[in-house]
Amino acid sequence: FEECSGRGEEPRCRGVVIYPIYFMVTFVFIWGNMVCVNTAHVMNCGVFGQWYYGKAVQPMKSLANAVSKNFGSVCFGSFIVATLRLVRLILGFIANKSQQEGNQAAACIAKIMLCCLTCFQKCVEFLNKNAYIDVAVHSNNFCTAAKNSFEFVMNAGVAVAALNGACTVIQV
């Protein structure tokens, strides 16, 4: 405990206490951001679903559904993506620290893991986006909606890829 007492020079144990707090604050920020973005996405999908099925378009009803009965699904899906993003940040931190310290093997392993995790994260985000459509339109829970969207993507993969490609071109 002597080196953590704070007498004299900067205590060496400070990073041990501070890093978990940084990670927790970062996680809460990422999760909160994802919840806001995905709540808006679920609301927009609900409005579009009302229009598509010939019902009266009521944006406030879609917002109310997104922040009430569908909010647990929004939070759960956002939690999954936020966790993956935090792990990516940690792996990036490890890769940078390892490279600064001259440990090329650890930096290479961390970068390989980072690449694999990024690919996995993109797949999860794609499935989340489609699961939120099912949540908004059919009011399914997140796990059921994710299963339904996975089955849909597997059965209609070419059409989904073409539609997503067209949407990407339009967004640019």
Coordinates of N, CA and C in Angstrom, one line a residue:
F1 N 0.8 -1.2 0.0 CA 0.0 0.0 0.0 C 0.9 1.3 0.0
E2 N 2.1 1.1 0.3 CA 3.0 2.3 0.3 C 3.0 3.0 -1.0
E3 N 3.1 2.3 -2.1 CA 3.2 2.9 -3.4 C 1.9 3.5 -3.9
C4 N 0.8 3.2 -3.2 CA -0.5 3.8 -3.5 C -0.9 4.9 -2.6
S5 N 0.0 5.3 -1.7 CA -0.4 6.3 -0.7 C -0.5 7.7 -1.2
G6 N 0.2 8.0 -2.3 CA 0.1 9.3 -2.9 C 1.1 10.3 -2.4
R7 N 2.1 9.8 -1.5 CA 3.1 10.7 -1.0 C 4.2 10.7 -2.0
G8 N 4.8 11.9 -2.1 CA 5.9 12.1 -3.0 C 5.5 12.1 -4.5
E9 N 6.0 11.2 -5.3 CA 5.7 11.2 -6.7 C 4.4 10.6 -7.0
E10 N 4.0 10.6 -8.3 CA 2.7 10.1 -8.7 C 2.6 8.6 -8.3
P11 N 1.5 8.2 -7.7 CA 1.4 6.8 -7.3 C 1.3 5.9 -8.6
R12 N 1.9 4.7 -8.5 CA 1.9 3.7 -9.6 C 0.7 3.0 -9.7
C13 N -0.1 2.9 -8.7 CA -1.3 2.0 -8.8 C -2.5 2.8 -9.3
R14 N -2.3 4.0 -9.7 CA -3.5 4.9 -10.1 C -4.2 4.3 -11.3
G15 N -3.4 3.8 -12.3 CA -4.1 3.3 -13.5 C -4.9 2.1 -13.3
V16 N -4.6 1.3 -12.2 CA -5.4 0.1 -11.8 C -6.8 0.5 -11.4
V17 N -6.9 1.7 -10.8 CA -8.2 2.2 -10.3 C -8.9 2.9 -11.4
I18 N -8.2 3.7 -12.2 CA -8.8 4.6 -13.2 C -9.3 3.9 -14.5
Y19 N -8.5 2.9 -15.0 CA -8.9 2.2 -16.2 C -10.3 1.6 -16.2
P20 N -10.6 0.9 -15.1 CA -12.0 0.3 -15.1 C -13.1 1.4 -15.1
I21 N -12.8 2.5 -14.5 CA -13.8 3.6 -14.5 C -13.9 4.2 -15.9
Y22 N -12.8 4.3 -16.6 CA -12.8 4.8 -18.0 C -13.6 3.8 -18.9
F23 N -13.4 2.5 -18.7 CA -14.1 1.6 -19.5 C -15.6 1.6 -19.2
M24 N -16.0 1.7 -17.9 CA -17.4 1.8 -17.5 C -18.1 3.0 -18.1
V25 N -17.4 4.1 -18.0 CA -18.0 5.4 -18.5 C -18.1 5.3 -20.0
T26 N -17.1 4.7 -20.7 CA -17.2 4.6 -22.1 C -18.3 3.6 -22.5
F27 N -18.4 2.5 -21.8 CA -19.5 1.6 -22.1 C -20.9 2.2 -21.9
V28 N -21.1 2.9 -20.9 CA -22.4 3.6 -20.6 C -22.7 4.6 -21.7
F29 N -21.6 5.3 -22.2 CA -21.8 6.3 -23.3 C -22.2 5.6 -24.6
I30 N -21.5 4.5 -24.9 CA -21.7 3.8 -26.1 C -23.1 3.2 -26.1
W31 N -23.5 2.5 -24.9 CA -24.8 1.9 -24.8 C -25.9 2.9 -24.9
G32 N -25.8 4.0 -24.2 CA -26.8 5.1 -24.3 C -27.0 5.6 -25.7
N33 N -25.8 5.8 -26.4 CA -25.9 6.3 -27.7 C -26.6 5.3 -28.6
M34 N -26.3 4.0 -28.5 CA -26.9 3.0 -29.3 C -28.4 2.9 -28.9
V35 N -28.8 3.1 -27.7 CA -30.2 3.0 -27.3 C -31.0 4.2 -28.0
C36 N -30.4 5.4 -28.0 CA -31.1 6.5 -28.7 C -31.2 6.3 -30.2
V37 N -30.1 5.8 -30.8 CA -30.2 5.6 -32.3 C -31.2 4.5 -32.6
N38 N -31.1 3.4 -31.8 CA -32.0 2.3 -32.1 C -33.5 2.5 -31.8
T39 N -33.7 3.4 -30.8 CA -35.1 3.8 -30.5 C -35.7 4.6 -31.7
A40 N -34.9 5.4 -32.2 CA -35.3 6.2 -33.4 C -35.6 5.2 -34.6
H41 N -34.7 4.2 -34.7 CA -34.8 3.3 -35.8 C -36.1 2.4 -35.7
V42 N -36.4 2.0 -34.4 CA -37.6 1.2 -34.2 C -38.9 2.1 -34.4
M43 N -38.8 3.4 -34.0 CA -39.9 4.3 -34.3 C -40.1 4.5 -35.8
N44 N -39.1 4.7 -36.5 CA -39.2 4.8 -38.0 C -39.7 3.6 -38.6
C45 N -39.3 2.4 -38.2 CA -39.8 1.2 -38.7 C -41.2 1.0 -38.4
G46 N -41.7 1.4 -37.2 CA -43.1 1.3 -36.9 C -43.9 2.2 -37.8
V47 N -43.5 3.4 -38.0 CA -44.2 4.3 -38.9 C -44.3 3.7 -40.3
F48 N -43.2 3.2 -40.8 CA -43.2 2.6 -42.2 C -44.1 1.4 -42.2
G49 N -44.1 0.5 -41.1 CA -44.9 -0.6 -41.0 C -46.4 -0.2 -41.1
Q50 N -46.8 0.9 -40.4 CA -48.1 1.3 -40.4 C -48.5 1.7 -41.8
W51 N -47.7 2.4 -42.5 CA -47.9 2.8 -43.9 C -48.0 1.6 -44.8
Y52 N -47.1 0.7 -44.7 CA -47.1 -0.5 -45.6 C -48.3 -1.3 -45.4
Y53 N -48.8 -1.5 -44.2 CA -49.9 -2.4 -44.0 C -51.3 -1.6 -44.1
G54 N -51.2 -0.4 -44.6 CA -52.4 0.4 -44.8 C -53.1 0.9 -43.6
K55 N -52.4 1.0 -42.5 CA -53.0 1.6 -41.3 C -52.8 3.1 -41.3
A56 N -53.5 3.8 -40.4 CA -53.3 5.2 -40.3 C -51.9 5.4 -39.7
V57 N -51.1 6.3 -40.3 CA -49.7 6.6 -39.9 C -49.8 7.5 -38.7
Q58 N -49.3 7.0 -37.5 CA -49.3 7.7 -36.3 C -47.9 7.7 -35.7
P59 N -47.0 8.7 -36.0 CA -45.7 8.7 -35.5 C -45.6 8.7 -34.0
M60 N -46.5 9.3 -33.3 CA -46.4 9.4 -31.8 C -46.7 8.0 -31.2
K61 N -47.6 7.2 -31.9 CA -47.9 5.9 -31.4 C -46.7 5.0 -31.6
S62 N -46.0 5.2 -32.7 CA -44.7 4.4 -32.9 C -43.7 4.8 -31.9
L63 N -43.6 6.1 -31.6 CA -42.6 6.5 -30.6 C -43.0 5.9 -29.2
A64 N -44.3 5.9 -28.9 CA -44.7 5.4 -27.6 C -44.4 3.9 -27.6
N65 N -44.6 3.2 -28.6 CA -44.3 1.7 -28.7 C -42.8 1.5 -28.5
A66 N -42.0 2.3 -29.2 CA -40.6 2.2 -29.1 C -40.0 2.4 -27.7
V67 N -40.6 3.4 -27.0 CA -40.1 3.7 -25.6 C -40.9 3.0 -24.5
S68 N -41.8 2.1 -24.9 CA -42.6 1.4 -23.8 C -42.4 -0.1 -24.0
K69 N -43.3 -0.7 -24.8 CA -43.3 -2.1 -24.9 C -42.2 -2.7 -25.7
N70 N -41.5 -1.9 -26.6 CA -40.4 -2.4 -27.3 C -39.1 -2.0 -26.8
F71 N -39.1 -1.2 -25.7 CA -37.8 -0.6 -25.2 C -36.9 -1.7 -24.6
G72 N -37.4 -2.7 -24.0 CA -36.5 -3.8 -23.6 C -35.7 -4.4 -24.7
S73 N -36.4 -4.6 -25.8 CA -35.7 -5.2 -27.0 C -34.6 -4.2 -27.5
V74 N -35.0 -3.0 -27.5 CA -34.0 -1.9 -28.0 C -32.8 -1.9 -27.1
C75 N -33.0 -2.0 -25.8 CA -31.9 -1.9 -24.8 C -31.1 -3.2 -24.9
F76 N -31.7 -4.4 -25.1 CA -30.9 -5.6 -25.2 C -30.1 -5.7 -26.4
G77 N -30.6 -5.3 -27.6 CA -29.9 -5.3 -28.8 C -28.7 -4.3 -28.8
S78 N -29.0 -3.1 -28.1 CA -28.0 -2.1 -28.0 C -26.9 -2.5 -27.1
F79 N -27.3 -3.3 -26.0 CA -26.3 -3.8 -25.1 C -25.3 -4.8 -25.8
I80 N -25.8 -5.6 -26.6 CA -25.0 -6.6 -27.4 C -24.0 -5.8 -28.2
V81 N -24.4 -4.8 -29.0 CA -23.5 -4.1 -29.9 C -22.6 -3.2 -29.0
A82 N -23.0 -2.6 -28.0 CA -22.2 -1.8 -27.1 C -21.1 -2.6 -26.5
T83 N -21.4 -3.9 -26.1 CA -20.4 -4.8 -25.6 C -19.3 -5.1 -26.6
L84 N -19.8 -5.4 -27.8 CA -18.8 -5.7 -28.9 C -17.9 -4.5 -29.2
R85 N -18.5 -3.3 -29.2 CA -17.7 -2.1 -29.5 C -16.7 -1.8 -28.3
L86 N -17.1 -2.1 -27.1 CA -16.2 -1.9 -26.0 C -15.0 -2.9 -26.1
V87 N -15.3 -4.1 -26.4 CA -14.2 -5.1 -26.6 C -13.3 -4.7 -27.7
R88 N -13.9 -4.1 -28.8 CA -13.0 -3.6 -29.9 C -12.1 -2.5 -29.4
L89 N -12.7 -1.6 -28.6 CA -11.8 -0.5 -28.0 C -10.7 -1.1 -27.1
I90 N -11.0 -2.0 -26.3 CA -10.0 -2.6 -25.5 C -8.9 -3.3 -26.3
L91 N -9.3 -4.1 -27.3 CA -8.3 -4.7 -28.2 C -7.5 -3.7 -28.9
G92 N -8.1 -2.6 -29.3 CA -7.3 -1.5 -30.0 C -6.3 -0.9 -29.0
F93 N -6.7 -0.7 -27.8 CA -5.9 -0.2 -26.7 C -4.7 -1.2 -26.5
I94 N -5.0 -2.5 -26.4 CA -4.0 -3.5 -26.2 C -3.0 -3.5 -27.3
A95 N -3.5 -3.4 -28.6 CA -2.6 -3.4 -29.7 C -1.7 -2.2 -29.7
N96 N -2.2 -1.0 -29.4 CA -1.4 0.2 -29.4 C -0.4 0.1 -28.3
K97 N -0.8 -0.3 -27.1 CA 0.2 -0.4 -26.0 C 1.3 -1.4 -26.3
S98 N 0.9 -2.5 -26.8 CA 1.9 -3.6 -27.2 C 2.9 -3.1 -28.2
Q99 N 2.4 -2.3 -29.2 CA 3.2 -1.8 -30.2 C 4.2 -0.7 -29.6
Q100 N 3.7 0.1 -28.8 CA 4.5 1.1 -28.1 C 5.6 0.5 -27.3
E101 N 5.3 -0.6 -26.6 CA 6.2 -1.3 -25.8 C 7.2 -2.2 -26.5
G102 N 7.0 -2.3 -27.8 CA 7.8 -3.1 -28.7 C 7.5 -4.6 -28.7
N103 N 6.3 -5.0 -28.2 CA 5.9 -6.4 -28.2 C 5.1 -6.6 -29.5
Q104 N 5.8 -6.9 -30.6 CA 5.1 -7.0 -31.9 C 4.2 -8.3 -32.0
A105 N 4.6 -9.3 -31.2 CA 3.7 -10.5 -31.3 C 2.3 -10.3 -30.7
A106 N 2.3 -9.6 -29.5 CA 1.1 -9.3 -28.8 C 0.3 -8.3 -29.7
A107 N 1.0 -7.3 -30.3 CA 0.3 -6.3 -31.1 C -0.4 -7.0 -32.3
C108 N 0.3 -8.0 -32.9 CA -0.2 -8.7 -34.1 C -1.4 -9.5 -33.7
I109 N -1.3 -10.2 -32.6 CA -2.4 -11.1 -32.1 C -3.6 -10.2 -31.8
A110 N -3.4 -9.1 -31.2 CA -4.5 -8.2 -30.8 C -5.2 -7.6 -32.1
K111 N -4.3 -7.3 -33.1 CA -4.9 -6.8 -34.4 C -5.7 -7.8 -35.1
I112 N -5.2 -9.1 -35.1 CA -5.9 -10.1 -35.7 C -7.3 -10.4 -35.0
M113 N -7.3 -10.4 -33.7 CA -8.5 -10.5 -32.9 C -9.4 -9.3 -33.2
L114 N -8.9 -8.1 -33.3 CA -9.6 -6.9 -33.6 C -10.3 -7.0 -35.0
C115 N -9.6 -7.5 -36.0 CA -10.2 -7.7 -37.3 C -11.3 -8.7 -37.3
C116 N -11.1 -9.8 -36.6 CA -12.2 -10.9 -36.5 C -13.4 -10.3 -35.8
L117 N -13.2 -9.6 -34.7 CA -14.2 -9.0 -33.9 C -15.0 -8.0 -34.7
T118 N -14.3 -7.2 -35.5 CA -14.9 -6.2 -36.3 C -15.9 -6.8 -37.3
C119 N -15.4 -7.9 -37.9 CA -16.3 -8.6 -38.9 C -17.5 -9.1 -38.2
F120 N -17.3 -9.8 -37.0 CA -18.5 -10.3 -36.3 C -19.4 -9.2 -35.8
Q121 N -18.9 -8.0 -35.4 CA -19.7 -6.9 -35.0 C -20.5 -6.4 -36.1
K122 N -20.0 -6.3 -37.3 CA -20.7 -5.8 -38.5 C -21.9 -6.8 -38.8
C123 N -21.7 -8.1 -38.7 CA -22.8 -9.1 -38.9 C -23.8 -8.9 -37.8
V124 N -23.4 -8.7 -36.6 CA -24.4 -8.5 -35.5 C -25.2 -7.3 -35.7
E125 N -24.5 -6.2 -36.1 CA -25.2 -4.9 -36.3 C -26.2 -5.0 -37.5
F126 N -25.9 -5.8 -38.5 CA -26.8 -6.0 -39.6 C -28.0 -6.8 -39.2
L127 N -27.8 -7.8 -38.4 CA -28.9 -8.6 -37.9 C -29.8 -7.8 -36.9
N128 N -29.1 -7.0 -36.1 CA -29.8 -6.1 -35.1 C -30.8 -5.2 -35.9
K129 N -30.3 -4.6 -37.0 CA -31.1 -3.6 -37.8 C -32.3 -4.3 -38.3
N130 N -32.1 -5.5 -38.8 CA -33.3 -6.3 -39.3 C -34.2 -6.8 -38.2
A131 N -33.6 -7.1 -37.1 CA -34.4 -7.6 -35.9 C -35.3 -6.4 -35.4
Y132 N -34.8 -5.2 -35.4 CA -35.6 -4.1 -35.0 C -36.7 -3.8 -35.9
I133 N -36.6 -4.1 -37.1 CA -37.7 -4.0 -38.0 C -38.9 -5.0 -37.6
D134 N -38.5 -6.2 -37.3 CA -39.4 -7.2 -36.8 C -40.0 -6.8 -35.5
V135 N -39.2 -6.2 -34.6 CA -39.7 -5.7 -33.3 C -40.8 -4.7 -33.5
A136 N -40.5 -3.7 -34.4 CA -41.4 -2.6 -34.6 C -42.7 -3.0 -35.3
V137 N -42.6 -3.9 -36.3 CA -43.8 -4.2 -37.0 C -44.6 -5.3 -36.4
H138 N -44.0 -6.3 -35.8 CA -44.7 -7.4 -35.2 C -44.7 -7.4 -33.7
S139 N -44.0 -6.5 -33.1 CA -43.9 -6.5 -31.6 C -43.4 -7.8 -31.0
N140 N -42.5 -8.4 -31.7 CA -41.8 -9.6 -31.1 C -40.7 -9.2 -30.2
N141 N -40.4 -10.1 -29.2 CA -39.2 -9.7 -28.4 C -37.9 -9.8 -29.2
F142 N -36.8 -9.4 -28.7 CA -35.6 -9.2 -29.5 C -35.1 -10.6 -30.0
C143 N -35.1 -11.6 -29.1 CA -34.5 -12.9 -29.5 C -35.4 -13.5 -30.6
T144 N -36.7 -13.5 -30.5 CA -37.5 -14.0 -31.6 C -37.3 -13.2 -32.9
A145 N -37.2 -11.9 -32.7 CA -37.0 -11.1 -33.9 C -35.7 -11.3 -34.6
A146 N -34.7 -11.5 -33.8 CA -33.3 -11.8 -34.3 C -33.3 -13.2 -35.0
K147 N -34.0 -14.2 -34.5 CA -34.1 -15.5 -35.1 C -34.9 -15.3 -36.4
N148 N -36.0 -14.6 -36.4 CA -36.8 -14.4 -37.6 C -36.0 -13.7 -38.7
S149 N -35.2 -12.6 -38.3 CA -34.5 -11.9 -39.3 C -33.3 -12.7 -39.8
F150 N -32.7 -13.5 -39.0 CA -31.6 -14.4 -39.4 C -32.2 -15.4 -40.5
E151 N -33.3 -16.0 -40.2 CA -33.9 -17.0 -41.1 C -34.3 -16.3 -42.4
F152 N -34.8 -15.0 -42.3 CA -35.2 -14.3 -43.5 C -33.9 -14.0 -44.4
V153 N -32.8 -13.6 -43.7 CA -31.6 -13.3 -44.5 C -31.1 -14.5 -45.1
M154 N -31.1 -15.6 -44.4 CA -30.6 -16.9 -45.0 C -31.5 -17.4 -46.2
N155 N -32.8 -17.2 -46.1 CA -33.7 -17.6 -47.2 C -33.7 -16.7 -48.4
A156 N -33.6 -15.4 -48.1 CA -33.7 -14.4 -49.2 C -32.4 -13.6 -49.3
G157 N -31.2 -14.3 -49.2 CA -29.9 -13.6 -49.1 C -29.6 -12.7 -50.3
V158 N -29.9 -13.2 -51.5 CA -29.6 -12.4 -52.7 C -30.4 -11.1 -52.8
A159 N -31.7 -11.2 -52.5 CA -32.6 -10.0 -52.5 C -32.2 -9.0 -51.4
V160 N -31.8 -9.6 -50.2 CA -31.4 -8.7 -49.1 C -30.1 -8.0 -49.5
A161 N -29.1 -8.7 -50.1 CA -27.9 -8.1 -50.4 C -28.1 -7.0 -51.5
A162 N -28.9 -7.3 -52.5 CA -29.2 -6.3 -53.5 C -29.9 -5.1 -52.9
L163 N -30.8 -5.3 -52.0 CA -31.5 -4.1 -51.4 C -30.6 -3.3 -50.5
N164 N -29.7 -4.0 -49.7 CA -28.8 -3.3 -48.9 C -27.7 -2.5 -49.7
G165 N -27.3 -3.1 -50.8 CA -26.4 -2.5 -51.8 C -27.0 -1.2 -52.3
A166 N -28.3 -1.3 -52.7 CA -29.0 -0.1 -53.3 C -29.1 1.0 -52.2
C167 N -29.4 0.6 -51.0 CA -29.6 1.5 -49.9 C -28.2 2.2 -49.6
T168 N -27.1 1.5 -49.7 CA -25.8 2.0 -49.5 C -25.5 3.1 -50.5
V169 N -25.8 2.8 -51.8 CA -25.6 3.7 -52.9 C -26.4 5.0 -52.7
I170 N -27.6 4.8 -52.3 CA -28.5 6.0 -52.0 C -28.0 6.8 -50.9
Q171 N -27.5 6.2 -49.8 CA -27.0 6.9 -48.7 C -25.8 7.8 -49.0
V172 N -25.0 7.3 -49.9 CA -23.8 8.1 -50.2 C -24.2 9.3 -51.0

